[in-house]
């Protein structure tokens, strides 16, 4: 028996410790694992002082307690005044406790982390410019410890004022373009019961600086504005408030007719305006810090002011006026392409909105998608972003992977988001990055912000896969500070989510950065776009030519014939929507980056590329490269087995296998299709496995065996 004891101990420890616990990923990046022995001294805390006289400060204190307890084994004693070296002192920068330190002013939502001396003792201070700043400072401190980074002197404040998630959640619990289960709002049980998931959601968002959320789909139902749903939204708002998250709602333009008994929704009709004013007052009675409305109008069949021959400005301003007395804002979406598709859909939003610059009220912000089309794997930036200096512009990014492999593909979007934010638009000459347009600094706007279409649902892992969590994480971090390196954000996420061991974070960060290029290569290389299957947008279908609108068909976008492929967007007038020197750069094949080549140009199949290959050969090479890159990701992940619990390791491996199979599907289906036009053979060592007809006959969400 005595000899069996150690064996038994091992079995028991395996049984009760980490590895045997079913690991769903539900804890996200907030895991607070015990600090390894060799790192303990760096993060020792002898005692901590943190007064908390409000729900938000109490939330911050609870989080710190939880984090310290998890990482140090037990939370150190909480005391009223510092009496030992190594104490942690947390509070408002201006509080009597911290004011004597004369710290630099952190500003709104900002914080300072600093080594200092208090009462003669060496302390670490976390000081917030306001209560939200304290909350964010606590999370920043915990992040550094979790990532096993040195606790560094930090002064940080958000670059963007509005850091919002947009949920495309419907009231029946489904989520448009959602791949992570049903809506987390669980409307039927609200307001009486507020599921725990909602507080967990708020806490996760606070940890990355997100401070607002639009609860419902932009394809909105009028019912969201009925008293019953306002009560439900109030219950959610109450649960989010301690975490500094405000609630916003998407509204349907025709709501005054559908639920208000009016016969018109004309923005200039006084009865319509009165209805909206009463509705706003009703909402603010329930939710005093309500943020405002998000509006999708006259887009993809949604009603809007143009139904009454009024402009987008007429519509936005009417709503802005009724929200103004309450401090609310209107986020008016620029995703419109109502006009004639014969005129190139890519240029539609610019044509509609640029003439309205300067006509919007000061509490209107225009919400613009990063690309001129629609969240493609890679798009040039929307020229609208550089063309409305008198209007605050909010950037809309898509965190859910509608066009990028949906639930399973590992595609790190932090790299894509950063690429967009760092793009120079030349709006006012060099240095006019998208980051500076949306943060308001370029044109001196009061409102600034970034919205991300959420990838969150009630799946155990929140986002449909473990690696999709990284996209949510990176969105929040980059909305706070667009200047962060996406690579550093990936490393920080991986360290907190799995292990801070550089033997793990190094290769995994490389894999994440590679994944962003891989998806472009195996789906839409060389500037191809919108060649996915109709409707559900999953899988390749460059042959797609069905449907009610020309500009919903793949063939509208690639235009492949025996003569060539791509769209001459100089001729369509689109390149002229960019500022110089970009307008000229994109108008000339020689100066257009390969990434955007077929976006801007129509070229013959034997066009000579800088590589010396023909266009066709380059296309084949890029598609093949994409598949090879996914294979490299698989091989890299296989080496990480020793660092990761079995469940999460297996999910990632399994999903990478799916991604590999589907990357082959993309490569082969697209090349089988384009081969009919190219007039050139496949290379000797490659040909699609099946004839084109097999790919064309695949049912939705099914790919042929590799
Ligand atoms: O990308 C398209 C999506 C729609 C979406 C629309 C939009 C919410 O396919 O599902 O509708 O964009 O952004 O309004």
XYZ file of C-alpha atoms and ligand atoms in Angstrom:
720
model
C 0.000 0.000 0.000
C 2.763 2.363 0.929
C 4.252 1.915 -2.509
C 0.908 2.606 -4.067
C 0.441 5.908 -2.260
C 2.568 8.057 -4.570
C 0.807 6.510 -7.552
C -2.541 7.262 -5.961
C -1.427 10.827 -5.284
C -0.515 11.295 -8.907
C -3.831 9.876 -10.062
C -5.728 12.094 -7.624
C -3.808 15.200 -8.587
C -4.443 14.568 -12.232
C -8.060 14.004 -11.404
C -8.559 17.168 -9.380
C -6.111 19.547 -10.993
C -6.347 21.391 -14.301
C -5.949 18.686 -16.898
C -8.927 16.622 -15.776
C -11.310 19.559 -15.538
C -13.435 19.791 -18.657
C -11.854 22.745 -20.380
C -14.396 24.564 -22.514
C -12.575 27.852 -22.902
C -15.362 29.630 -21.052
C -12.836 31.472 -18.859
C -11.477 33.265 -21.925
C -8.268 35.181 -21.198
C -9.297 35.812 -17.567
C -7.917 32.632 -16.061
C -5.665 33.871 -13.263
C -3.517 30.749 -13.121
C -1.095 30.416 -10.177
C 2.187 32.191 -10.784
C 5.061 29.776 -11.383
C 7.605 29.563 -8.542
C 10.356 31.283 -10.503
C 8.159 34.343 -11.124
C 6.626 34.682 -7.649
C 9.051 37.288 -6.332
C 8.333 39.662 -9.230
C 4.641 39.799 -8.453
C 4.575 39.545 -4.656
C 1.871 41.631 -2.966
C 2.077 41.893 0.821
C -1.241 43.696 1.334
C -3.639 45.856 -0.609
C -5.662 48.973 -0.080
C -8.673 49.698 -2.217
C -11.647 51.704 -1.040
C -14.755 50.955 -3.105
C -17.718 53.172 -2.515
C -19.663 52.516 -5.730
C -20.823 49.546 -7.792
C -18.121 50.175 -10.395
C -15.325 50.368 -7.844
C -16.759 47.298 -6.149
C -16.634 45.460 -9.477
C -12.995 46.486 -9.881
C -12.173 45.421 -6.336
C -13.908 42.080 -6.772
C -11.882 41.473 -9.919
C -8.613 42.345 -8.224
C -9.453 40.051 -5.338
C -10.275 37.245 -7.751
C -7.111 37.809 -9.766
C -4.805 38.014 -6.766
C -6.389 34.983 -5.132
C -5.995 32.957 -8.299
C -2.461 33.954 -9.133
C -0.972 34.211 -5.643
C -2.768 31.190 -4.243
C -4.659 33.322 -1.732
C -5.494 37.012 -1.793
C -3.180 38.996 0.483
C -4.817 40.885 3.361
C -6.831 43.952 2.482
C -5.958 46.825 4.811
C -7.028 50.442 5.409
C -3.566 52.012 5.313
C -0.242 50.890 3.920
C 1.986 49.379 6.549
C 4.358 47.133 4.624
C 6.582 47.159 1.567
C 5.101 45.506 -1.479
C 1.567 46.815 -1.009
C -0.818 47.478 -3.855
C -2.777 50.726 -3.600
C -5.756 51.308 -5.835
C -8.127 54.231 -6.191
C -9.034 57.462 -7.888
C -6.001 59.579 -8.728
C -7.665 62.558 -7.059
C -8.651 60.684 -3.867
C -7.139 61.719 -0.510
C -5.275 58.416 -0.542
C -3.432 59.056 -3.805
C -3.488 62.812 -4.350
C -0.289 63.323 -2.303
C 1.611 61.309 -4.917
C 0.968 63.997 -7.561
C 0.667 61.409 -10.319
C 0.313 62.478 -13.944
C -3.374 63.071 -14.730
C -4.824 59.922 -16.324
C -7.866 61.673 -17.828
C -11.274 60.197 -18.635
C -11.292 56.404 -18.433
C -7.494 56.516 -18.141
C -5.203 55.096 -15.507
C -1.698 55.229 -14.161
C 0.263 52.256 -12.856
C 3.363 53.264 -11.008
C 5.918 52.230 -8.431
C 5.868 54.823 -5.630
C 6.459 55.346 -1.919
C 3.572 55.840 0.450
C 3.889 56.206 4.232
C 7.538 55.314 3.787
C 6.754 52.022 2.072
C 7.416 50.844 -1.464
C 4.052 50.400 -3.171
C 2.545 49.770 -6.580
C -0.187 52.257 -7.349
C -3.123 51.833 -9.711
C -4.809 55.206 -10.060
C -7.822 55.965 -12.231
C -8.773 59.326 -13.703
C -12.330 58.320 -12.891
C -14.054 55.151 -11.703
C -13.867 53.589 -15.139
C -10.166 54.367 -15.145
C -9.763 52.454 -11.898
C -11.568 49.497 -13.447
C -9.381 49.572 -16.567
C -6.256 50.076 -14.468
C -7.035 46.985 -12.425
C -7.525 44.948 -15.582
C -4.301 46.323 -17.062
C -2.386 45.326 -13.944
C -3.906 41.844 -13.953
C -3.132 41.546 -17.668
C 0.531 42.280 -17.103
C 0.774 39.766 -14.296
C -1.142 37.125 -16.256
C 1.103 37.608 -19.261
C 4.069 37.471 -16.868
C 5.242 40.824 -18.162
C 7.022 43.162 -15.776
C 4.530 45.452 -14.053
C 5.575 48.562 -15.905
C 4.998 52.233 -15.225
C 2.022 52.954 -17.444
C -0.067 55.976 -18.308
C -2.891 55.011 -20.591
C -6.133 56.527 -21.806
C -8.348 55.377 -24.674
C -7.774 56.927 -28.093
C -11.378 56.303 -29.009
C -14.289 57.444 -26.966
C -16.831 54.884 -28.231
C -15.559 51.301 -28.188
C -18.639 49.357 -29.091
C -19.803 45.924 -29.965
C -22.643 45.637 -32.441
C -24.715 42.529 -31.886
C -26.636 41.379 -34.914
C -28.933 39.552 -32.479
C -32.566 39.085 -33.356
C -35.361 39.055 -30.824
C -36.075 35.371 -31.514
C -32.618 34.435 -30.238
C -30.969 33.886 -33.608
C -27.883 35.870 -34.543
C -27.415 37.128 -38.101
C -23.979 35.966 -39.272
C -23.439 34.464 -35.814
C -21.479 31.215 -35.567
C -21.257 30.873 -31.782
C -24.694 29.666 -30.806
C -27.775 31.680 -29.914
C -28.006 35.234 -28.635
C -26.696 35.707 -25.107
C -29.523 38.096 -24.228
C -32.106 35.413 -23.683
C -34.992 37.847 -24.133
C -37.777 35.526 -22.922
C -36.447 35.374 -19.346
C -35.722 39.093 -19.074
C -36.340 41.279 -17.163
C -37.216 39.086 -14.171
C -34.150 36.885 -14.556
C -30.808 38.229 -15.710
C -28.639 35.251 -16.707
C -25.139 35.100 -15.201
C -23.743 34.999 -18.696
C -24.533 38.696 -19.064
C -22.329 39.747 -16.141
C -19.599 37.460 -17.459
C -19.905 39.146 -20.831
C -19.658 42.579 -19.235
C -16.603 41.624 -17.250
C -14.821 40.229 -20.307
C -15.579 43.384 -22.260
C -14.400 45.636 -19.445
C -11.124 43.737 -19.333
C -10.356 44.921 -22.877
C -11.837 48.393 -22.600
C -15.121 47.981 -24.491
C -17.584 50.523 -23.117
C -20.782 50.100 -25.076
C -22.929 47.547 -26.805
C -25.732 47.670 -29.328
C -28.011 44.858 -28.226
C -29.911 44.064 -31.421
C -29.468 43.549 -35.135
C -29.159 46.529 -37.465
C -31.798 44.740 -39.523
C -33.962 45.831 -36.637
C -37.404 44.812 -35.523
C -39.688 47.601 -34.383
C -40.617 45.551 -31.308
C -37.321 46.446 -29.621
C -38.914 49.835 -28.875
C -42.068 48.470 -27.222
C -42.404 48.903 -23.440
C -41.809 45.192 -22.839
C -38.441 45.241 -24.612
C -37.409 48.541 -23.068
C -37.859 46.834 -19.683
C -35.695 43.945 -20.866
C -33.038 46.319 -22.188
C -33.096 48.121 -18.839
C -32.370 44.850 -17.037
C -29.377 44.283 -19.316
C -28.205 47.879 -18.872
C -28.353 47.495 -15.085
C -26.173 44.388 -15.289
C -23.627 46.038 -17.595
C -23.382 49.395 -15.806
C -20.922 48.407 -13.054
C -18.541 47.392 -15.828
C -18.750 50.771 -17.564
C -20.772 49.459 -20.482
C -23.611 51.478 -21.911
C -26.501 50.092 -23.865
C -27.523 51.264 -27.343
C -30.307 49.976 -29.598
C -30.726 49.509 -33.336
C -33.980 51.010 -34.511
C -36.203 50.383 -37.473
C -37.060 53.480 -39.420
C -40.696 52.530 -39.824
C -41.255 51.872 -36.104
C -43.684 54.833 -35.768
C -45.946 53.060 -38.243
C -45.410 49.513 -37.065
C -45.778 50.048 -33.326
C -46.872 53.691 -33.066
C -50.053 53.655 -35.096
C -48.879 56.472 -37.400
C -49.375 56.383 -41.133
C -45.988 57.842 -42.038
C -42.361 57.755 -40.954
C -41.435 60.965 -42.789
C -38.703 62.619 -40.717
C -40.127 66.070 -41.412
C -43.617 65.162 -40.220
C -44.138 66.723 -36.758
C -46.175 63.735 -35.563
C -43.309 61.419 -36.457
C -40.818 63.566 -34.619
C -43.112 63.704 -31.575
C -43.349 59.935 -31.576
C -39.569 59.584 -31.540
C -39.230 62.264 -28.866
C -41.709 60.460 -26.609
C -39.953 57.176 -27.276
C -36.582 58.653 -26.382
C -37.996 60.075 -23.149
C -39.507 56.690 -22.280
C -36.169 54.940 -22.832
C -34.214 57.468 -20.774
C -36.674 57.092 -17.890
C -35.771 53.415 -17.797
C -32.086 53.729 -18.730
C -30.756 57.145 -17.699
C -27.334 56.548 -19.262
C -28.709 55.074 -22.495
C -26.182 55.654 -25.280
C -28.314 56.199 -28.372
C -29.500 54.615 -31.602
C -27.801 52.785 -34.445
C -29.650 53.069 -37.758
C -29.480 51.048 -40.963
C -31.725 52.964 -43.338
C -32.413 52.577 -47.051
C -30.010 49.704 -47.255
C -30.713 46.144 -48.341
C -34.455 46.638 -48.207
C -34.609 48.445 -44.866
C -36.957 51.419 -44.745
C -35.528 54.913 -44.378
C -36.009 58.614 -44.976
C -35.506 58.224 -48.727
C -38.876 56.464 -48.816
C -40.227 60.000 -48.248
C -37.755 61.692 -50.593
C -35.740 62.917 -47.623
C -31.993 62.547 -47.329
C -29.947 60.522 -44.903
C -29.126 63.824 -43.186
C -32.819 64.659 -42.754
C -33.343 61.286 -41.130
C -30.276 61.289 -38.912
C -30.856 64.866 -37.762
C -34.448 64.292 -36.725
C -33.383 61.383 -34.509
C -30.390 63.364 -33.274
C -32.637 66.214 -32.186
C -34.827 64.000 -30.037
C -31.813 62.345 -28.381
C -29.874 65.544 -27.822
C -31.658 66.705 -24.631
C -30.793 63.337 -23.066
C -27.157 63.314 -24.185
C -27.667 60.504 -26.712
C -26.063 60.016 -30.108
C -27.095 58.607 -33.475
C -24.807 56.195 -35.266
C -26.003 56.341 -38.861
C -24.649 53.572 -41.055
C -23.085 54.389 -44.400
C -23.478 50.816 -45.667
C -25.847 51.719 -48.496
C -25.868 50.768 -52.105
C -29.376 51.571 -53.104
C -28.464 53.153 -56.398
C -27.954 51.463 -59.733
C -25.524 48.504 -59.558
C -24.537 49.304 -63.134
C -22.607 52.193 -61.565
C -20.262 49.998 -59.494
C -21.506 49.189 -56.041
C -18.086 49.896 -54.527
C -18.584 53.591 -55.082
C -22.192 53.828 -53.896
C -21.742 54.998 -50.296
C -19.359 57.755 -51.367
C -21.799 58.992 -53.984
C -24.606 59.185 -51.434
C -22.827 60.605 -48.422
C -20.050 62.920 -49.550
C -22.538 65.592 -50.715
C -24.012 65.545 -47.181
C -20.745 66.380 -45.399
C -21.352 69.288 -43.037
C -25.119 68.762 -42.888
C -25.286 66.521 -39.836
C -26.040 67.581 -36.239
C -23.155 67.398 -33.808
C -24.494 64.267 -32.104
C -24.554 62.250 -35.320
C -21.681 59.961 -36.188
C -21.508 58.146 -39.501
C -20.574 54.486 -39.141
C -18.471 53.318 -42.090
C -17.335 49.754 -42.821
C -13.608 49.438 -43.381
C -13.978 48.355 -46.992
C -16.076 49.866 -49.746
C -17.892 46.565 -50.223
C -18.411 44.276 -47.331
C -15.911 42.773 -44.886
C -14.020 40.798 -47.508
C -10.813 38.966 -46.521
C -8.893 41.934 -47.865
C -10.300 45.146 -49.299
C -8.807 48.521 -50.030
C -10.175 51.010 -47.501
C -13.472 52.772 -48.075
C -12.697 56.100 -49.785
C -15.572 57.616 -47.815
C -13.328 57.535 -44.750
C -11.094 60.200 -46.272
C -13.788 62.335 -47.789
C -16.017 63.668 -44.999
C -13.843 65.918 -42.850
C -16.809 67.779 -41.366
C -18.496 64.636 -40.054
C -17.281 62.365 -37.259
C -16.772 58.897 -38.713
C -16.895 55.718 -36.724
C -15.192 52.668 -38.140
C -17.204 49.433 -38.395
C -15.170 46.225 -38.330
C -16.552 42.697 -38.419
C -15.356 40.408 -35.645
C -17.644 37.577 -36.638
C -16.135 35.791 -39.660
C -18.967 36.007 -42.158
C -16.587 35.923 -45.116
C -13.534 34.406 -43.449
C -14.379 30.810 -42.690
C -17.112 31.495 -40.133
C -16.894 29.306 -37.031
C -13.877 27.166 -37.669
C -11.136 28.875 -39.641
C -8.270 30.221 -37.607
C -7.812 33.729 -38.973
C -6.405 36.248 -36.531
C -8.305 39.449 -37.203
C -6.095 41.622 -35.005
C -3.733 41.697 -37.984
C -6.511 42.773 -40.332
C -7.865 45.428 -37.947
C -4.427 46.910 -37.451
C -3.762 46.887 -41.201
C -6.929 48.950 -41.674
C -6.212 51.353 -38.822
C -2.654 52.023 -39.948
C -3.607 52.646 -43.570
C -2.727 56.120 -44.748
C -5.654 57.682 -46.592
C -3.807 60.928 -47.469
C -7.012 62.776 -46.510
C -4.888 65.759 -45.503
C -1.582 64.615 -46.940
C 0.674 61.890 -45.546
C -0.004 60.679 -42.016
C -3.801 60.766 -42.367
C -4.278 57.255 -41.082
C -7.679 55.712 -40.561
C -6.800 55.510 -36.860
C -6.509 59.305 -36.786
C -9.714 59.833 -38.714
C -11.817 57.720 -36.411
C -10.202 58.914 -33.189
C -11.186 62.445 -34.208
C -7.688 63.889 -34.024
C -7.275 64.511 -37.751
C -10.274 66.788 -38.116
C -10.830 67.797 -34.500
C -14.075 65.947 -33.809
C -15.672 65.625 -30.411
C -17.076 62.135 -31.039
C -14.760 59.273 -31.918
C -15.188 55.557 -32.040
C -14.917 52.062 -33.413
C -17.615 49.406 -33.602
C -17.100 45.696 -34.088
C -19.788 43.255 -35.194
C -19.687 40.807 -32.304
C -18.743 37.143 -32.607
C -20.387 36.237 -29.324
C -23.115 33.723 -28.613
C -24.093 31.223 -25.958
C -21.541 28.592 -27.019
C -19.499 27.450 -24.022
C -16.461 29.204 -25.451
C -18.464 32.367 -26.272
C -17.037 32.870 -29.782
C -17.484 29.531 -31.524
C -13.838 28.600 -31.198
C -10.958 29.269 -28.844
C -9.022 31.247 -31.417
C -12.060 33.355 -32.329
C -11.780 34.728 -28.795
C -8.548 36.381 -29.885
C -10.484 38.491 -32.405
C -12.830 39.808 -29.717
C -9.803 40.465 -27.534
C -7.817 42.226 -30.259
C -10.797 44.343 -31.243
C -11.073 45.756 -27.723
C -7.363 46.335 -27.320
C -7.019 48.067 -30.703
C -10.136 50.180 -30.170
C -8.464 51.437 -26.984
C -5.126 51.983 -28.683
C -4.991 51.533 -32.460
C -1.231 51.911 -32.303
C -0.696 48.615 -30.497
C 1.187 46.037 -32.503
C -1.165 43.227 -33.545
C 1.663 40.803 -32.932
C 2.085 42.024 -29.348
C -1.670 41.806 -28.811
C -1.676 38.230 -30.116
C 1.202 37.315 -27.812
C -0.511 38.894 -24.833
C -3.751 37.049 -25.607
C -2.007 33.702 -26.072
C -0.047 34.146 -22.852
C -3.186 34.780 -20.834
C -5.336 32.198 -22.593
C -2.843 29.331 -22.516
C 0.616 29.864 -21.071
C 3.134 32.689 -21.004
C 5.973 30.318 -21.851
C 7.780 31.950 -24.802
C 8.287 28.514 -26.330
C 4.523 28.578 -26.792
C 3.682 32.244 -27.336
C 6.434 32.710 -29.940
C 5.321 30.084 -32.457
C 1.617 30.656 -31.772
C 1.942 34.378 -32.421
C 3.707 33.614 -35.705
C 0.911 31.225 -36.629
C -1.724 33.860 -35.887
C 0.009 36.499 -37.990
C 0.450 34.033 -40.862
C -3.223 33.065 -40.686
C -4.281 36.527 -41.826
C -2.351 36.173 -45.082
C -3.255 32.517 -45.511
C -6.992 33.181 -45.703
C -6.505 35.828 -48.388
C -4.345 33.426 -50.384
C -6.703 30.450 -50.292
C -9.915 32.469 -50.705
C -9.366 35.676 -52.651
C -5.757 36.329 -53.734
C -4.676 39.174 -56.031
C -7.573 41.436 -55.081
C -10.378 39.022 -55.944
C -13.481 39.637 -53.846
C -17.026 38.504 -53.210
C -16.695 35.105 -54.888
C -18.222 33.116 -52.029
C -21.458 31.172 -52.100
C -24.689 33.043 -52.304
C -26.692 33.888 -49.177
C -24.846 32.040 -46.431
C -21.477 33.221 -47.768
C -19.701 29.991 -46.836
C -17.356 28.364 -49.328
C -16.308 29.217 -52.877
C -18.764 29.926 -55.701
C -17.106 32.166 -58.293
C -19.713 30.790 -60.729
C -22.575 32.280 -58.714
C -24.890 34.191 -61.034
C -28.274 33.772 -59.401
C -30.358 36.090 -57.292
C -32.384 39.245 -57.544
C -29.545 41.771 -57.780
C -26.547 41.927 -60.088
C -24.352 43.124 -57.238
C -25.106 40.063 -55.113
C -23.569 37.742 -57.732
C -19.950 36.622 -57.780
C -19.672 37.074 -61.545
C -20.472 40.778 -61.105
C -17.232 41.130 -59.151
C -14.607 39.051 -60.977
C -15.924 39.442 -64.565
C -13.786 36.558 -65.818
C -13.900 35.781 -69.528
C -11.351 34.419 -71.952
C -10.157 37.997 -72.450
C -9.214 38.544 -68.856
C -10.354 38.981 -65.303
C -10.980 41.816 -62.849
C -12.771 45.109 -62.858
C -11.404 48.281 -64.416
C -12.293 50.620 -61.594
C -10.551 53.535 -63.157
C -13.136 53.340 -65.890
C -15.946 52.945 -63.339
C -14.833 56.171 -61.670
C -14.054 54.464 -58.405
C -10.304 55.124 -58.190
C -11.050 58.845 -58.452
C -12.837 58.632 -55.089
C -9.410 58.318 -53.429
C -7.202 61.288 -52.595
C -3.971 61.843 -54.466
C -1.544 60.147 -54.641
C -3.704 57.070 -54.063
C -6.133 57.871 -56.859
C -3.277 57.778 -59.367
C -1.557 54.858 -57.662
C -4.651 52.650 -57.829
C -5.461 53.771 -61.366
C -2.143 52.454 -62.665
C -1.477 48.713 -62.865
C 2.221 49.284 -62.320
C 1.728 50.998 -58.942
C -1.194 48.977 -57.628
C -0.115 46.535 -54.929
C -0.630 42.888 -55.875
C -3.073 42.566 -52.974
C -5.527 44.847 -54.794
C -4.656 44.091 -58.388
C -7.902 42.585 -59.677
C -9.922 44.861 -57.439
C -8.778 47.835 -59.476
C -7.808 46.372 -62.833
C -8.968 44.118 -65.583
C -6.008 42.177 -66.923
C -5.308 39.579 -69.560
C -4.548 36.086 -68.315
C -1.038 36.320 -69.714
C -0.337 39.679 -68.049
C 3.271 39.551 -66.794
C 3.588 39.881 -63.030
C 6.702 41.310 -61.322
C 7.529 37.714 -60.351
C 7.914 36.862 -64.062
C 4.865 34.614 -63.924
C 1.724 35.185 -65.938
C -1.326 36.376 -64.041
C -2.779 32.868 -64.245
C 0.409 31.286 -62.925
C 0.519 33.788 -60.093
C -3.090 33.033 -59.190
C -2.365 29.317 -59.080
C 0.742 29.963 -56.978
C -1.116 32.120 -54.464
C -3.982 29.653 -54.029
C -1.477 26.864 -53.480
C 0.495 29.000 -51.058
C -2.650 29.553 -48.980
C -3.219 25.823 -48.594
C 0.458 25.290 -47.751
C 0.240 27.998 -45.109
C -2.677 26.253 -43.440
C -0.672 23.020 -43.489
C 2.166 24.905 -41.803
C -0.251 26.177 -39.163
C -1.379 22.601 -38.520
C 2.182 21.373 -38.179
C 3.044 24.255 -35.865
C 0.072 23.639 -33.636
C 0.839 19.914 -33.442
C 4.064 20.828 -31.653
C 2.155 22.753 -28.978
C 0.469 19.704 -27.488
C 2.542 19.760 -24.324
C 1.478 23.295 -23.480
C -2.282 23.007 -23.774
C -5.013 21.024 -22.041
C -6.409 18.163 -24.080
C -9.813 19.682 -24.846
C -8.663 23.002 -26.187
C -5.758 21.399 -27.981
C -8.116 19.019 -29.739
C -10.609 21.713 -30.702
C -7.887 23.754 -32.358
C -6.422 20.694 -34.107
C -9.814 19.569 -35.337
C -10.745 23.001 -36.595
C -7.394 23.364 -38.348
C -8.108 20.078 -40.121
C -11.439 21.501 -41.266
C -9.729 24.692 -42.360
C -7.192 22.688 -44.350
C -9.897 20.682 -46.073
C -11.839 23.846 -46.857
C -8.749 25.730 -48.022
C -8.213 22.922 -50.543
C -11.852 23.274 -51.523
C -11.437 27.012 -52.103
C -8.223 26.535 -54.053
C -9.485 23.754 -56.256
C -12.992 25.047 -56.865
C -11.783 28.532 -57.774
C -8.964 27.302 -59.979
C -11.186 24.724 -61.700
C -13.575 27.561 -62.470
C -11.054 30.154 -63.640
C -9.139 27.554 -65.670
C -11.961 27.539 -68.225
C -11.047 31.091 -69.124
C -7.315 31.263 -68.573
C -6.253 29.383 -71.696
C -3.174 28.174 -69.832
C -2.473 24.754 -68.317
C -2.046 23.866 -64.666
C 1.526 23.324 -63.481
C 2.801 19.753 -63.867
C 2.520 18.918 -60.176
C -0.954 20.319 -59.600
C -4.528 20.094 -60.813
C -7.827 20.265 -58.952
C -8.871 16.794 -57.889
C -12.431 16.982 -59.226
C -13.998 18.458 -62.325
C -15.673 21.830 -61.910
C -19.158 20.301 -61.924
C -18.441 18.472 -58.658
C -17.619 21.717 -56.878
C -20.627 23.408 -58.365
C -22.907 20.639 -57.170
C -21.770 20.696 -53.545
C -24.681 21.300 -51.162
C -24.468 24.253 -48.772
C -21.937 23.821 -45.976
C -20.378 20.738 -47.524
C -17.003 20.446 -49.139
C -15.628 17.586 -51.215
C -13.148 15.233 -49.568
C -9.571 16.432 -50.079
O -22.579 41.860 -45.052
C -23.893 42.085 -45.132
C -24.414 40.907 -44.431
C -25.773 41.144 -43.839
C -25.699 42.401 -42.995
C -25.276 43.565 -43.856
C -25.104 44.837 -43.058
C -26.895 42.887 -40.995
O -24.412 39.813 -45.289
O -26.110 40.017 -43.076
O -26.922 42.664 -42.361
O -24.049 43.299 -44.441
O -23.994 45.091 -42.626
O -26.061 45.552 -42.869
